[in-house]
XYZ file of C-alpha atoms in Angstrom:
558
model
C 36.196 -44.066 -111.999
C 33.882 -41.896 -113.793
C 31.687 -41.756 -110.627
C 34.403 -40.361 -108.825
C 35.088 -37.952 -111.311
C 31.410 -36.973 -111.573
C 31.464 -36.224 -107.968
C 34.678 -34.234 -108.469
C 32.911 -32.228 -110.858
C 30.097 -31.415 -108.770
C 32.275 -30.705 -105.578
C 33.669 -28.371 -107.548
C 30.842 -26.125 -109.346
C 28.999 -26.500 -105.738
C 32.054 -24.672 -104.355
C 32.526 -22.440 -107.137
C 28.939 -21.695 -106.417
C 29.303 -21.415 -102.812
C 31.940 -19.435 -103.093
C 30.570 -16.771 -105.655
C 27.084 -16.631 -103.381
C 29.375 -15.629 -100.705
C 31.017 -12.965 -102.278
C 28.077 -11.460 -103.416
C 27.040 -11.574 -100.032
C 29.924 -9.661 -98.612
C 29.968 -7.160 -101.580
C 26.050 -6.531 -100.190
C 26.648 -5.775 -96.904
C 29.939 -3.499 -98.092
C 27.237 -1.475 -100.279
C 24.374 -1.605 -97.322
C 26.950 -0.358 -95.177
C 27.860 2.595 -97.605
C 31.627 1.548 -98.107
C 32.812 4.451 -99.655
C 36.163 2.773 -100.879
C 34.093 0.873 -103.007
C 35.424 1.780 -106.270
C 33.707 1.999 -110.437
C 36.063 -1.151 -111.248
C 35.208 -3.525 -108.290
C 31.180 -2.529 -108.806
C 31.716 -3.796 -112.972
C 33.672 -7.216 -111.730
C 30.495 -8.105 -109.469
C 28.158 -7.318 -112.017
C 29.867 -9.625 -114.664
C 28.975 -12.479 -112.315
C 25.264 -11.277 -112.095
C 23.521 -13.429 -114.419
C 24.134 -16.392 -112.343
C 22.161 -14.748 -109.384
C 18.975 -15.780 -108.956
C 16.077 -12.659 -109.738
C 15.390 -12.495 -106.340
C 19.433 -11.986 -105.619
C 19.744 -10.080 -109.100
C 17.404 -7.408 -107.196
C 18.609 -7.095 -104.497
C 21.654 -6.110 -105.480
C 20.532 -3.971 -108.002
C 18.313 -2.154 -105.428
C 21.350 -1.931 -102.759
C 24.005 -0.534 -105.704
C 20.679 2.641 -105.944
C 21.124 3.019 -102.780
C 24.667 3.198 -103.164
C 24.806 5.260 -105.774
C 22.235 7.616 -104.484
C 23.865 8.523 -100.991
C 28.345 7.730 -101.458
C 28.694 8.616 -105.303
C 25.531 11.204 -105.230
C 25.123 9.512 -109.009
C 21.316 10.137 -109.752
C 21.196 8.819 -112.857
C 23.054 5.542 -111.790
C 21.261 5.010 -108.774
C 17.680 5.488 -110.919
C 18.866 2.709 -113.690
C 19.699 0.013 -110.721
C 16.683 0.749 -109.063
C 14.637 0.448 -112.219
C 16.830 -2.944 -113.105
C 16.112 -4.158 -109.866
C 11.765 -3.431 -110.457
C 12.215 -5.373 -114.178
C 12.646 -8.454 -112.276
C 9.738 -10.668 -112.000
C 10.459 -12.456 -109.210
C 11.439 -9.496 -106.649
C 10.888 -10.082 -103.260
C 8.157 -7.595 -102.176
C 10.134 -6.280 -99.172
C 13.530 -5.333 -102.397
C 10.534 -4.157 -104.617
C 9.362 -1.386 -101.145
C 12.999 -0.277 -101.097
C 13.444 0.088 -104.841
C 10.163 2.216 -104.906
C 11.371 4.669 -101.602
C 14.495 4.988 -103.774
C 13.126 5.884 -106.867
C 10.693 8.479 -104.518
C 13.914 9.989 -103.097
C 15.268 10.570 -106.398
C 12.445 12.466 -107.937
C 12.130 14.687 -104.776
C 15.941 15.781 -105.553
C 14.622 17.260 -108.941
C 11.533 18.829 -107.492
C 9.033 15.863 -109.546
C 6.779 15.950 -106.129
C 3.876 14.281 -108.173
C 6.570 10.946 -108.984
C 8.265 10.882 -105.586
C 4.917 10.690 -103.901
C 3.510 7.815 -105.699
C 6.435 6.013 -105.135
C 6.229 6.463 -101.707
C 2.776 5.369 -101.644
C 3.563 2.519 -103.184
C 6.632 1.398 -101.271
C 4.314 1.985 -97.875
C 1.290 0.152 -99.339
C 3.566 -3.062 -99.525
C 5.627 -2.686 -96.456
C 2.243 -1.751 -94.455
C 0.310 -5.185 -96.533
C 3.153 -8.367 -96.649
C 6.032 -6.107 -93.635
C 3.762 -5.165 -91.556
C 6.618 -5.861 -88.821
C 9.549 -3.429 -90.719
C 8.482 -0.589 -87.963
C 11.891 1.223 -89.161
C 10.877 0.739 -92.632
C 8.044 1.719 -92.562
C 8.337 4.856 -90.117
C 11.357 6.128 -92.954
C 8.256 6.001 -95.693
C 6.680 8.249 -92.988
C 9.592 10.418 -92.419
C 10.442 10.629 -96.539
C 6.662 11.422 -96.660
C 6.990 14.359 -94.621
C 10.104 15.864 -96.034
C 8.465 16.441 -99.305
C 5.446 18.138 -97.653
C 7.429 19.878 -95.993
C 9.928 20.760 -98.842
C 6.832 22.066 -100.520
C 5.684 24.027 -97.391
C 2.581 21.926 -96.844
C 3.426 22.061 -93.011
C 0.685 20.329 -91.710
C 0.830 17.406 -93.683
C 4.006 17.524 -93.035
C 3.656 17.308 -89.332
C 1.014 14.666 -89.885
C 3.189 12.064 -91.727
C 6.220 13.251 -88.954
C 3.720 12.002 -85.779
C 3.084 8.937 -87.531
C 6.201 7.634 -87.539
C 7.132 8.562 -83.915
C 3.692 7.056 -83.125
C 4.033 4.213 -84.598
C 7.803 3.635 -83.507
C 6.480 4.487 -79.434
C 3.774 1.425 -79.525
C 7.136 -0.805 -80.861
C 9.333 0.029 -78.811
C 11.570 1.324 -82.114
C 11.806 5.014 -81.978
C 11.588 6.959 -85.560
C 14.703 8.984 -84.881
C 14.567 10.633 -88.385
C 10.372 11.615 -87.582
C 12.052 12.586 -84.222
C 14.874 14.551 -85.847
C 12.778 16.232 -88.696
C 9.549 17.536 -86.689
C 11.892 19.497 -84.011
C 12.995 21.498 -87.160
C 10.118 21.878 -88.225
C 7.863 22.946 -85.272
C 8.483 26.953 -84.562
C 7.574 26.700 -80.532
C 10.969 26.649 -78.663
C 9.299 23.941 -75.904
C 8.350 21.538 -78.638
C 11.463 21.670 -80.639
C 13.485 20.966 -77.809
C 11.653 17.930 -76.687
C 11.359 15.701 -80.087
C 14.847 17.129 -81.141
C 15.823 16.164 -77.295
C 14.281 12.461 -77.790
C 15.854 11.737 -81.568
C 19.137 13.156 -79.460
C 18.324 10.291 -76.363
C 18.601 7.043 -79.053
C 21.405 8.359 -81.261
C 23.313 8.212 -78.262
C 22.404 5.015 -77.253
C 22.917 3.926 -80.624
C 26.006 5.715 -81.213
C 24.957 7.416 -84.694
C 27.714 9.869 -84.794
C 26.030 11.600 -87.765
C 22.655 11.942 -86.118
C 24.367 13.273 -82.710
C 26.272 15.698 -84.480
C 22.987 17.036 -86.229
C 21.186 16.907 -82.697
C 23.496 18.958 -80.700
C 23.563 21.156 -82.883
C 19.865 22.026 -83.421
C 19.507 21.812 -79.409
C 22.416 24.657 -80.160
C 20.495 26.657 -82.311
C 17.245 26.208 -79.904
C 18.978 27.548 -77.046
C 20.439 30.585 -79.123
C 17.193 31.598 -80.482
C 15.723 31.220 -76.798
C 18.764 33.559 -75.253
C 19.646 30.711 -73.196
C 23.598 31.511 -74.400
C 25.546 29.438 -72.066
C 23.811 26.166 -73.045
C 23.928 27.153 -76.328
C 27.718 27.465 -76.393
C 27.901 23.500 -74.606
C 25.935 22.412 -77.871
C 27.603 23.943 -79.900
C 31.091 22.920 -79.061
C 30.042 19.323 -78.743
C 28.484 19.270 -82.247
C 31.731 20.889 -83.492
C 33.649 17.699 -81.299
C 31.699 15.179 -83.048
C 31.678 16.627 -86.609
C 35.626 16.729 -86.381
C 36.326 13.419 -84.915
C 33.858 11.599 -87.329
C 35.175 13.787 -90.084
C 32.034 15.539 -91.029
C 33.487 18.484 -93.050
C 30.243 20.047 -93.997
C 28.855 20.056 -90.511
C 31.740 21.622 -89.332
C 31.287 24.739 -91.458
C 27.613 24.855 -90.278
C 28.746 24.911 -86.895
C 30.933 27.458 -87.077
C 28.079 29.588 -89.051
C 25.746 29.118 -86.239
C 28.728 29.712 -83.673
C 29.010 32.990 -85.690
C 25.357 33.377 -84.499
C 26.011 32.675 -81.178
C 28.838 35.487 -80.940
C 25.974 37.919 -82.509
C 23.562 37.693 -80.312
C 26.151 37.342 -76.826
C 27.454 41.201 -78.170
C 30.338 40.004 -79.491
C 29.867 41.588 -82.846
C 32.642 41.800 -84.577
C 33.939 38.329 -83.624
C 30.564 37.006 -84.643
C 30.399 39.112 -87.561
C 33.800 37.584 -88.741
C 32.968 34.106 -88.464
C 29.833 34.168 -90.558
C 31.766 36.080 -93.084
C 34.318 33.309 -93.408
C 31.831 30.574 -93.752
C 29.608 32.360 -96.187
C 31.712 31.287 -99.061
C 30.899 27.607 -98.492
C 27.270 28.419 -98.158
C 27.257 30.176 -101.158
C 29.096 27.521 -103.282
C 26.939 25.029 -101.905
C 23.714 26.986 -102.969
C 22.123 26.478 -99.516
C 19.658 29.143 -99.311
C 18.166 28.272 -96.174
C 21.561 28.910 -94.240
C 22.259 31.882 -97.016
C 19.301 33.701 -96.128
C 19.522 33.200 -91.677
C 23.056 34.761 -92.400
C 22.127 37.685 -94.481
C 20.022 38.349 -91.668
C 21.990 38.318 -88.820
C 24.833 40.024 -91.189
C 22.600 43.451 -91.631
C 21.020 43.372 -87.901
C 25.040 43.471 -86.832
C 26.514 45.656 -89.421
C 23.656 48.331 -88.376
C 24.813 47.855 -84.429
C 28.166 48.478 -85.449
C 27.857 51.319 -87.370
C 28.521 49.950 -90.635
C 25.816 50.656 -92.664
C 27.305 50.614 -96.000
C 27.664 46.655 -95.278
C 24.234 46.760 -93.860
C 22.794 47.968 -97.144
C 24.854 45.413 -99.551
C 23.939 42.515 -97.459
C 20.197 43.762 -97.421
C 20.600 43.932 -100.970
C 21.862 40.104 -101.323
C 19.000 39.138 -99.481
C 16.623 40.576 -101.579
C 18.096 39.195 -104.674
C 18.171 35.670 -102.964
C 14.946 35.278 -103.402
C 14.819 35.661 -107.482
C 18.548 33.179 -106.873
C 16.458 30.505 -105.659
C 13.650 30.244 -108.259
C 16.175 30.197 -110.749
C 18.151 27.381 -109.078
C 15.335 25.290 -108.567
C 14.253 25.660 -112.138
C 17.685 24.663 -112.946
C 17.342 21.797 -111.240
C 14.041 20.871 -112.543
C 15.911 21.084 -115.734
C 18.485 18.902 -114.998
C 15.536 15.988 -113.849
C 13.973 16.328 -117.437
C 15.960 13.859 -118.874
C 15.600 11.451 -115.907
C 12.103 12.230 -115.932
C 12.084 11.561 -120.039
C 13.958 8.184 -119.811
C 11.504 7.335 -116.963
C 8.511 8.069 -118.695
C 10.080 6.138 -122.177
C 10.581 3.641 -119.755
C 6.943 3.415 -118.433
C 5.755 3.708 -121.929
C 7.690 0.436 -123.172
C 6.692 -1.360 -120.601
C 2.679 -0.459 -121.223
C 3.581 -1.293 -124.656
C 4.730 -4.607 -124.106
C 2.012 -5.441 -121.432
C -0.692 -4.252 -124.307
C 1.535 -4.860 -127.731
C -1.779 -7.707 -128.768
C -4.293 -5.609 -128.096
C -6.213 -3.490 -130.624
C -5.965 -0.533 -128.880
C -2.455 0.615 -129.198
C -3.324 2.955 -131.581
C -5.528 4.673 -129.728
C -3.256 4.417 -126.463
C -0.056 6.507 -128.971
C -3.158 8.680 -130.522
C -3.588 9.627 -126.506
C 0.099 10.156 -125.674
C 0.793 12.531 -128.708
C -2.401 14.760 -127.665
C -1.189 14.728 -124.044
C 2.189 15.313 -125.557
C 0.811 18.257 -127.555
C -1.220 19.761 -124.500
C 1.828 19.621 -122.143
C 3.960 21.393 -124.329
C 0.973 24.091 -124.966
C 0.813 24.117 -120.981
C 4.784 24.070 -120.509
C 4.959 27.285 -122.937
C 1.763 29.079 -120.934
C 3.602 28.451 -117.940
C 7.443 29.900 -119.030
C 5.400 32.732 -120.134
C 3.752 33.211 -117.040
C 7.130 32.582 -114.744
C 9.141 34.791 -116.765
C 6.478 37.859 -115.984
C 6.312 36.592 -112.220
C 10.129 37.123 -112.504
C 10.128 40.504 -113.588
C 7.501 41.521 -111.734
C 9.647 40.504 -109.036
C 12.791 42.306 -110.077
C 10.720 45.329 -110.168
C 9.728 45.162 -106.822
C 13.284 44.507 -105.418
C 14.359 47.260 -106.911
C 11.613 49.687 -105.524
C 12.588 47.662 -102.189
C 16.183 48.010 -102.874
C 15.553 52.161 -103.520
C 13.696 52.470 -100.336
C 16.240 50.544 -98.026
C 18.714 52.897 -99.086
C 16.848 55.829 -98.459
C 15.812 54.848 -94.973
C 19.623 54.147 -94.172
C 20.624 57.560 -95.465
C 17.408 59.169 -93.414
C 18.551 57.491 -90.298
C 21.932 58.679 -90.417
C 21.050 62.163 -91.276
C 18.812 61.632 -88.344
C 21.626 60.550 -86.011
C 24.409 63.145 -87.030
C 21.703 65.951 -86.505
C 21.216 64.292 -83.045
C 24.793 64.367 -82.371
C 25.265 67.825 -83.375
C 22.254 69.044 -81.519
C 23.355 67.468 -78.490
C 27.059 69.047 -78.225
C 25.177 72.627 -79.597
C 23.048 72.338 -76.215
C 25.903 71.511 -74.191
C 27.817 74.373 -75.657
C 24.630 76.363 -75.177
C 24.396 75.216 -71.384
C 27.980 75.839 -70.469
C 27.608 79.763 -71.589
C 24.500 80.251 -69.743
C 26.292 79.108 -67.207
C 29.555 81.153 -67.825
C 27.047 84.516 -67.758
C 25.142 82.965 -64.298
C 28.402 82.881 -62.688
C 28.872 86.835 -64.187
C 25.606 87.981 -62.611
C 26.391 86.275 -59.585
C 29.584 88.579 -59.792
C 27.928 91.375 -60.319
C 24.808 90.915 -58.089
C 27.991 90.722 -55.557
C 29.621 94.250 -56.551
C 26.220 96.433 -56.885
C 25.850 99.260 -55.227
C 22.767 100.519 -55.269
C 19.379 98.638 -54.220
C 17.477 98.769 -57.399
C 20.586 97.562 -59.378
C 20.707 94.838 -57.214
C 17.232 94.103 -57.705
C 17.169 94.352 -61.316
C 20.044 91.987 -61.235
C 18.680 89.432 -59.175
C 15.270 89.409 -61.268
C 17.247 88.660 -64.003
C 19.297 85.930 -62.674
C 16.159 84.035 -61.584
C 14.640 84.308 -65.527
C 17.979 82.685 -66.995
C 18.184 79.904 -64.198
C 14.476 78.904 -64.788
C 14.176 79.168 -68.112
C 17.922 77.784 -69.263
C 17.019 73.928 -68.185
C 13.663 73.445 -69.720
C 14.432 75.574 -73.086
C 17.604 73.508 -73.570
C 15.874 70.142 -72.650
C 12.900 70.799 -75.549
C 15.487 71.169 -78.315
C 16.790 67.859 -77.813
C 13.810 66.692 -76.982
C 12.206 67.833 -81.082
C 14.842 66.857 -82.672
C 15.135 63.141 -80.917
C 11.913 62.925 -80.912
C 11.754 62.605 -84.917
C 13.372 58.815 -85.097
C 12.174 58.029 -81.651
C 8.948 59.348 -81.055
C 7.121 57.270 -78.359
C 10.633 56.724 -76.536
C 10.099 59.127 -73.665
C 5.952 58.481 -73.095
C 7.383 54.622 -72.901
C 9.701 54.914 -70.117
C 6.977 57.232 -67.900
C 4.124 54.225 -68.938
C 6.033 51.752 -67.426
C 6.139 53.352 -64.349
C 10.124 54.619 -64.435
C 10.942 57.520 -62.771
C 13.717 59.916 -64.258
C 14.995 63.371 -63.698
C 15.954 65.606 -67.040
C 19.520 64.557 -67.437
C 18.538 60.787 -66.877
C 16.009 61.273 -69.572
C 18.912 62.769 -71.519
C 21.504 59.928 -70.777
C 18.990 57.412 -71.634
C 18.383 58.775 -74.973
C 22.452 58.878 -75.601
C 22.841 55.482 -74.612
C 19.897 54.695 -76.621
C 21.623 56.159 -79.775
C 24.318 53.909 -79.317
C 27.229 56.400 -77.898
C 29.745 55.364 -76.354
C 30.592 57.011 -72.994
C 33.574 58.567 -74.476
C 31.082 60.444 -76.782
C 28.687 61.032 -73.789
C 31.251 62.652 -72.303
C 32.205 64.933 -75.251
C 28.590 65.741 -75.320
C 27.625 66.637 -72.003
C 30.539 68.240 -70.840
C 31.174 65.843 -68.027
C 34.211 62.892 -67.044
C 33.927 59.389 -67.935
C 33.984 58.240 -64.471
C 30.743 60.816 -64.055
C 29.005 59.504 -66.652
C 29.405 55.704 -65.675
C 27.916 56.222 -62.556
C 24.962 57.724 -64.122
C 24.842 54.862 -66.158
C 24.790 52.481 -63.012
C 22.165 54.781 -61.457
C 20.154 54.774 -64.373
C 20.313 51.031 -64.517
C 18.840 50.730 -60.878
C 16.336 53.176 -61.735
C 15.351 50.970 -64.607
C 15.525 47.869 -62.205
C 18.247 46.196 -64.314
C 20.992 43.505 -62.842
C 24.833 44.159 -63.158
C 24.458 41.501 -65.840
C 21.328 43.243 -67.889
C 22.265 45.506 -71.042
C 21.313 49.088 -70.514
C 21.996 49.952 -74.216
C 19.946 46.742 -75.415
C 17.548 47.602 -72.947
C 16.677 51.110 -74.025
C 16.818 50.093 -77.465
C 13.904 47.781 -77.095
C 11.603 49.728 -74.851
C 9.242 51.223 -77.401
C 9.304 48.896 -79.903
């Protein structure tokens, strides 16, 4: 009998056993898997069971709760105390202990500690590389996280260095790096080359179905093809990026689509549509303190508001993009700021644990004697360097400002510039159309004289206004358009263009933006007459239907 009940007894702690092991094992792949219904309340019932776990269990758990942490609650602090936990354990399998470094690495990079978050990603590749030599994906992510911080830090060519790496290393294992993939078409500047790696990181998210990554790949494919003026492609990018971010509910993608649709709008001609669109997303951007998209949009904002006409915009978004810059440094040191107590309670941490490792020794003394003079000298160096910041940031206030003054003073010469321009032009047509008026007079006259020399003297005269008219009229506009636009008119002849007077003429209107309305107004002549000088000017110019005449002009002696 008391066999049997022994027996019982063990049946039952094995399956109380079995059954705990397995629900640890589910709650792992739930946090692997980035279950973001996992709630505060079921994370504290898992971890009452924990001390049962064996170490090796204990850290991986604690490592995959960092990770958890880190990317669904966006919990810093939590995810840096599970990853720690997970390192106190002795027995930690090496491939946990990689992981729980490359978290830890991540985590400093967030508060700008470069220093930290590279020797932590030294040291979780230096273990995968030694005892995982066969974790390609693993190891190509070290790669990748390797190269964001270079990058981050605008060390490009390290950057690119760690970025090849990775795809290198996942092309002889047949295991592409999509993130190196992903990562060095931003980063490369040449159109060509950012197409093709962002192309192939595009290629195996599809095959792998990563709706996150194919959302991100369309639409920097998108962004390639709008900087390119390929505009047609562009818009098929774009609107399936927008597809997937909506049906994989990817909120914040879907406002950066719609900023970079907003782009796309700009630079088709669609300007006030496109101005619109990045006006309503700028809001997000700005709450979100993403400079990166902030600044692209300030801009594109001021290169459309001066197209339009609207140069009071031009000049306040001009102005916001100066003062971005001094934004920035401020937010990162804000951020640094918020790190110094993680970076404190890691560093107290460190120190504890040299202090236990060395508590026998004799040299502790020495070791706290050390600390307390490093201690001393950082604070020394911390204060030399707030000093010096704080006279880097006026020093850059001072120059915005003297930018700031100048910007406006350039706008208000410009459109001095222009309205003289305008006036001058309708003052020469008004000019032309009385010389004309007394032509037609002479020619009256001419008609009714009498006598021989009369007739003469008339015809003499006739001849002097006639030749004379054209080419004094001409040289007025000529001075004053020539003050903004200088090397406009020796342009057009070096390139071989033919053009009469009044093409020259038309050319500089349309050049100054009026519309053919205003044209009209201006040169005394219909709508309909001053389209089809348009369209002759535009064959002239050996432009298609399609081609811009206005953007055209613009362009030609820049």
């Amino acid at each position: 009998m008391k066999k049997v009940l022994y027996w019982i007894v063990c049946c039952l702690c094995c399956s109380q056993l079995w059954a705990q092991q397995t629900a640890i094992e589910d709650f792992l792949f739930r946090l692997k898997s980035f279950d973001s219904s996992i709630t505060q309340t079921q994370i504290d019932a898992e971890l009452q069971g924990v001390a049962v776990l064996s170490d090796s269990l204990k850290a991986e758990l604690y490592t995959e709760l960092g990770n958890f942490y880190y990317v669904v609650k966006r919990d810093n602090e939590a995810a840096f105390r599970n990853f720690y936990l997970a390192l106190e354990n002795e027995a930690i399998a090496s491939y946990t202990q990689a992981n729980a470094y490359n978290g830890i690495g991540v985590i400093f990079k967030e508060y700008h500690q470069t220093t930290i978050a590279e020797e932590k990603y030294r040291k979780a590749l230096a273990i995968m590389q030694k005892k995982h030599a066969d974790s390609i994906s693993d190891i190509a992510s070290v790669y990748n996280n390797l190269g964001n911080l270079y990058e981050d830090a605008n060390l490009r060519d390290s950057a690119y260095a760690y970025y090849k790496k990775g795809i290198n290393l996942g092309d002889a294992h047949q295991q592409p790096a999509v993130g190196c993939l992903f990562n060095l078409g931003h980063l490369l500047l040449s159109r060509d080359s950012s197409y093709y790696y962002t192309k192939r990181a595009l290629d195996h998210v599809v095959a792998k179905n990563d709706s996150l990554m194919m959302t991100l790949c369309w639409l920097n494919l998108g962004v390639i093809e709008t900087d390119a003026g390929n505009l047609q492609a562009a818009d098929s990018l774009l609107t399936l990026s927008k597809r997937s971010a909506k049906n994989n509910g990817q909120e914040a993608y879907l406002h950066e689509v719609d900023m970079y649709r907003g782009y796309w709008e700009v630079r088709k001609g669609t300007l006030v549509s496109g101005i619109e669109k990045i006006e309503k997303e700028l809001p997000f951007f700005e709450q979100r303190k993403d400079y990166a998209q902030l600044k692209k949009a300030y801009e594109v904002l001021e290169q459309a508001y001066v197209k339009v006409g609207d140069y009071k915009k031009a000049y306040g978004t001009s102005k916001a993009f100066l003062q971005l810059g001094s934004t920035q440094k401020k937010q990162r040191k804000l951020v640094v700021e918020q790190g110094i107590p993680l970076l404190k309670s890691y560093q107290k941490l460190l120190e504890n644990q040299r202090v236990r490792q060395h508590k026998n020794r004799k040299f502790l003394p020495i070791a706290i004697a050390s600390l307390l003079i490093g201690m001393l000298l950082g604070v020394l160096f911390f204060i030399h360097f707030k000093q010096r910041k704080k006279e880097e940031v006026l020093d850059m206030e001072k120059k915005n400002n003297e930018l700031s003054s100048d910007v406006v003073e350039l706008i208000d010469e410009s459109k001095q510039i222009t309205h003289e321009l305008l006036l001058k032009s309708i003052v020469i047509s008004e000019k032309q159309s009385f010389l004309k008026s007394l032509l037609e007079k002479l020619k009256e006259q001419m008609r009714l004289a009498k006598g021989q020399r009369e007739k003469e003297f008339l015809q003499s005269l006739y001849k002097e206004i006639q030749m004379n008219r054209q080419e004094h009229l001409e040289k007025e506009f000529e001075v004053v358009f020539g003050k903004t636009h200088p090397n406009f008119f020796s342009k057009i002849q070096e390139k071989g263009f033919v053009l009469t007077s009044n093409e020259m003429k038309l050319a500089a209107l349309v050049r100054l933006n009026f519309s053919t309305r205003e044209i009209s107004e201006i040169t005394k002549k219909t709508p309909n007459t001053v389209n089809v000088g348009k369209t002759r000017l535009k064959s002239k110019l050996q432009l298609t239907k399609e081609d811009s005449l206005c953007s055209f002009l613009q362009n030609i002696d820049r």
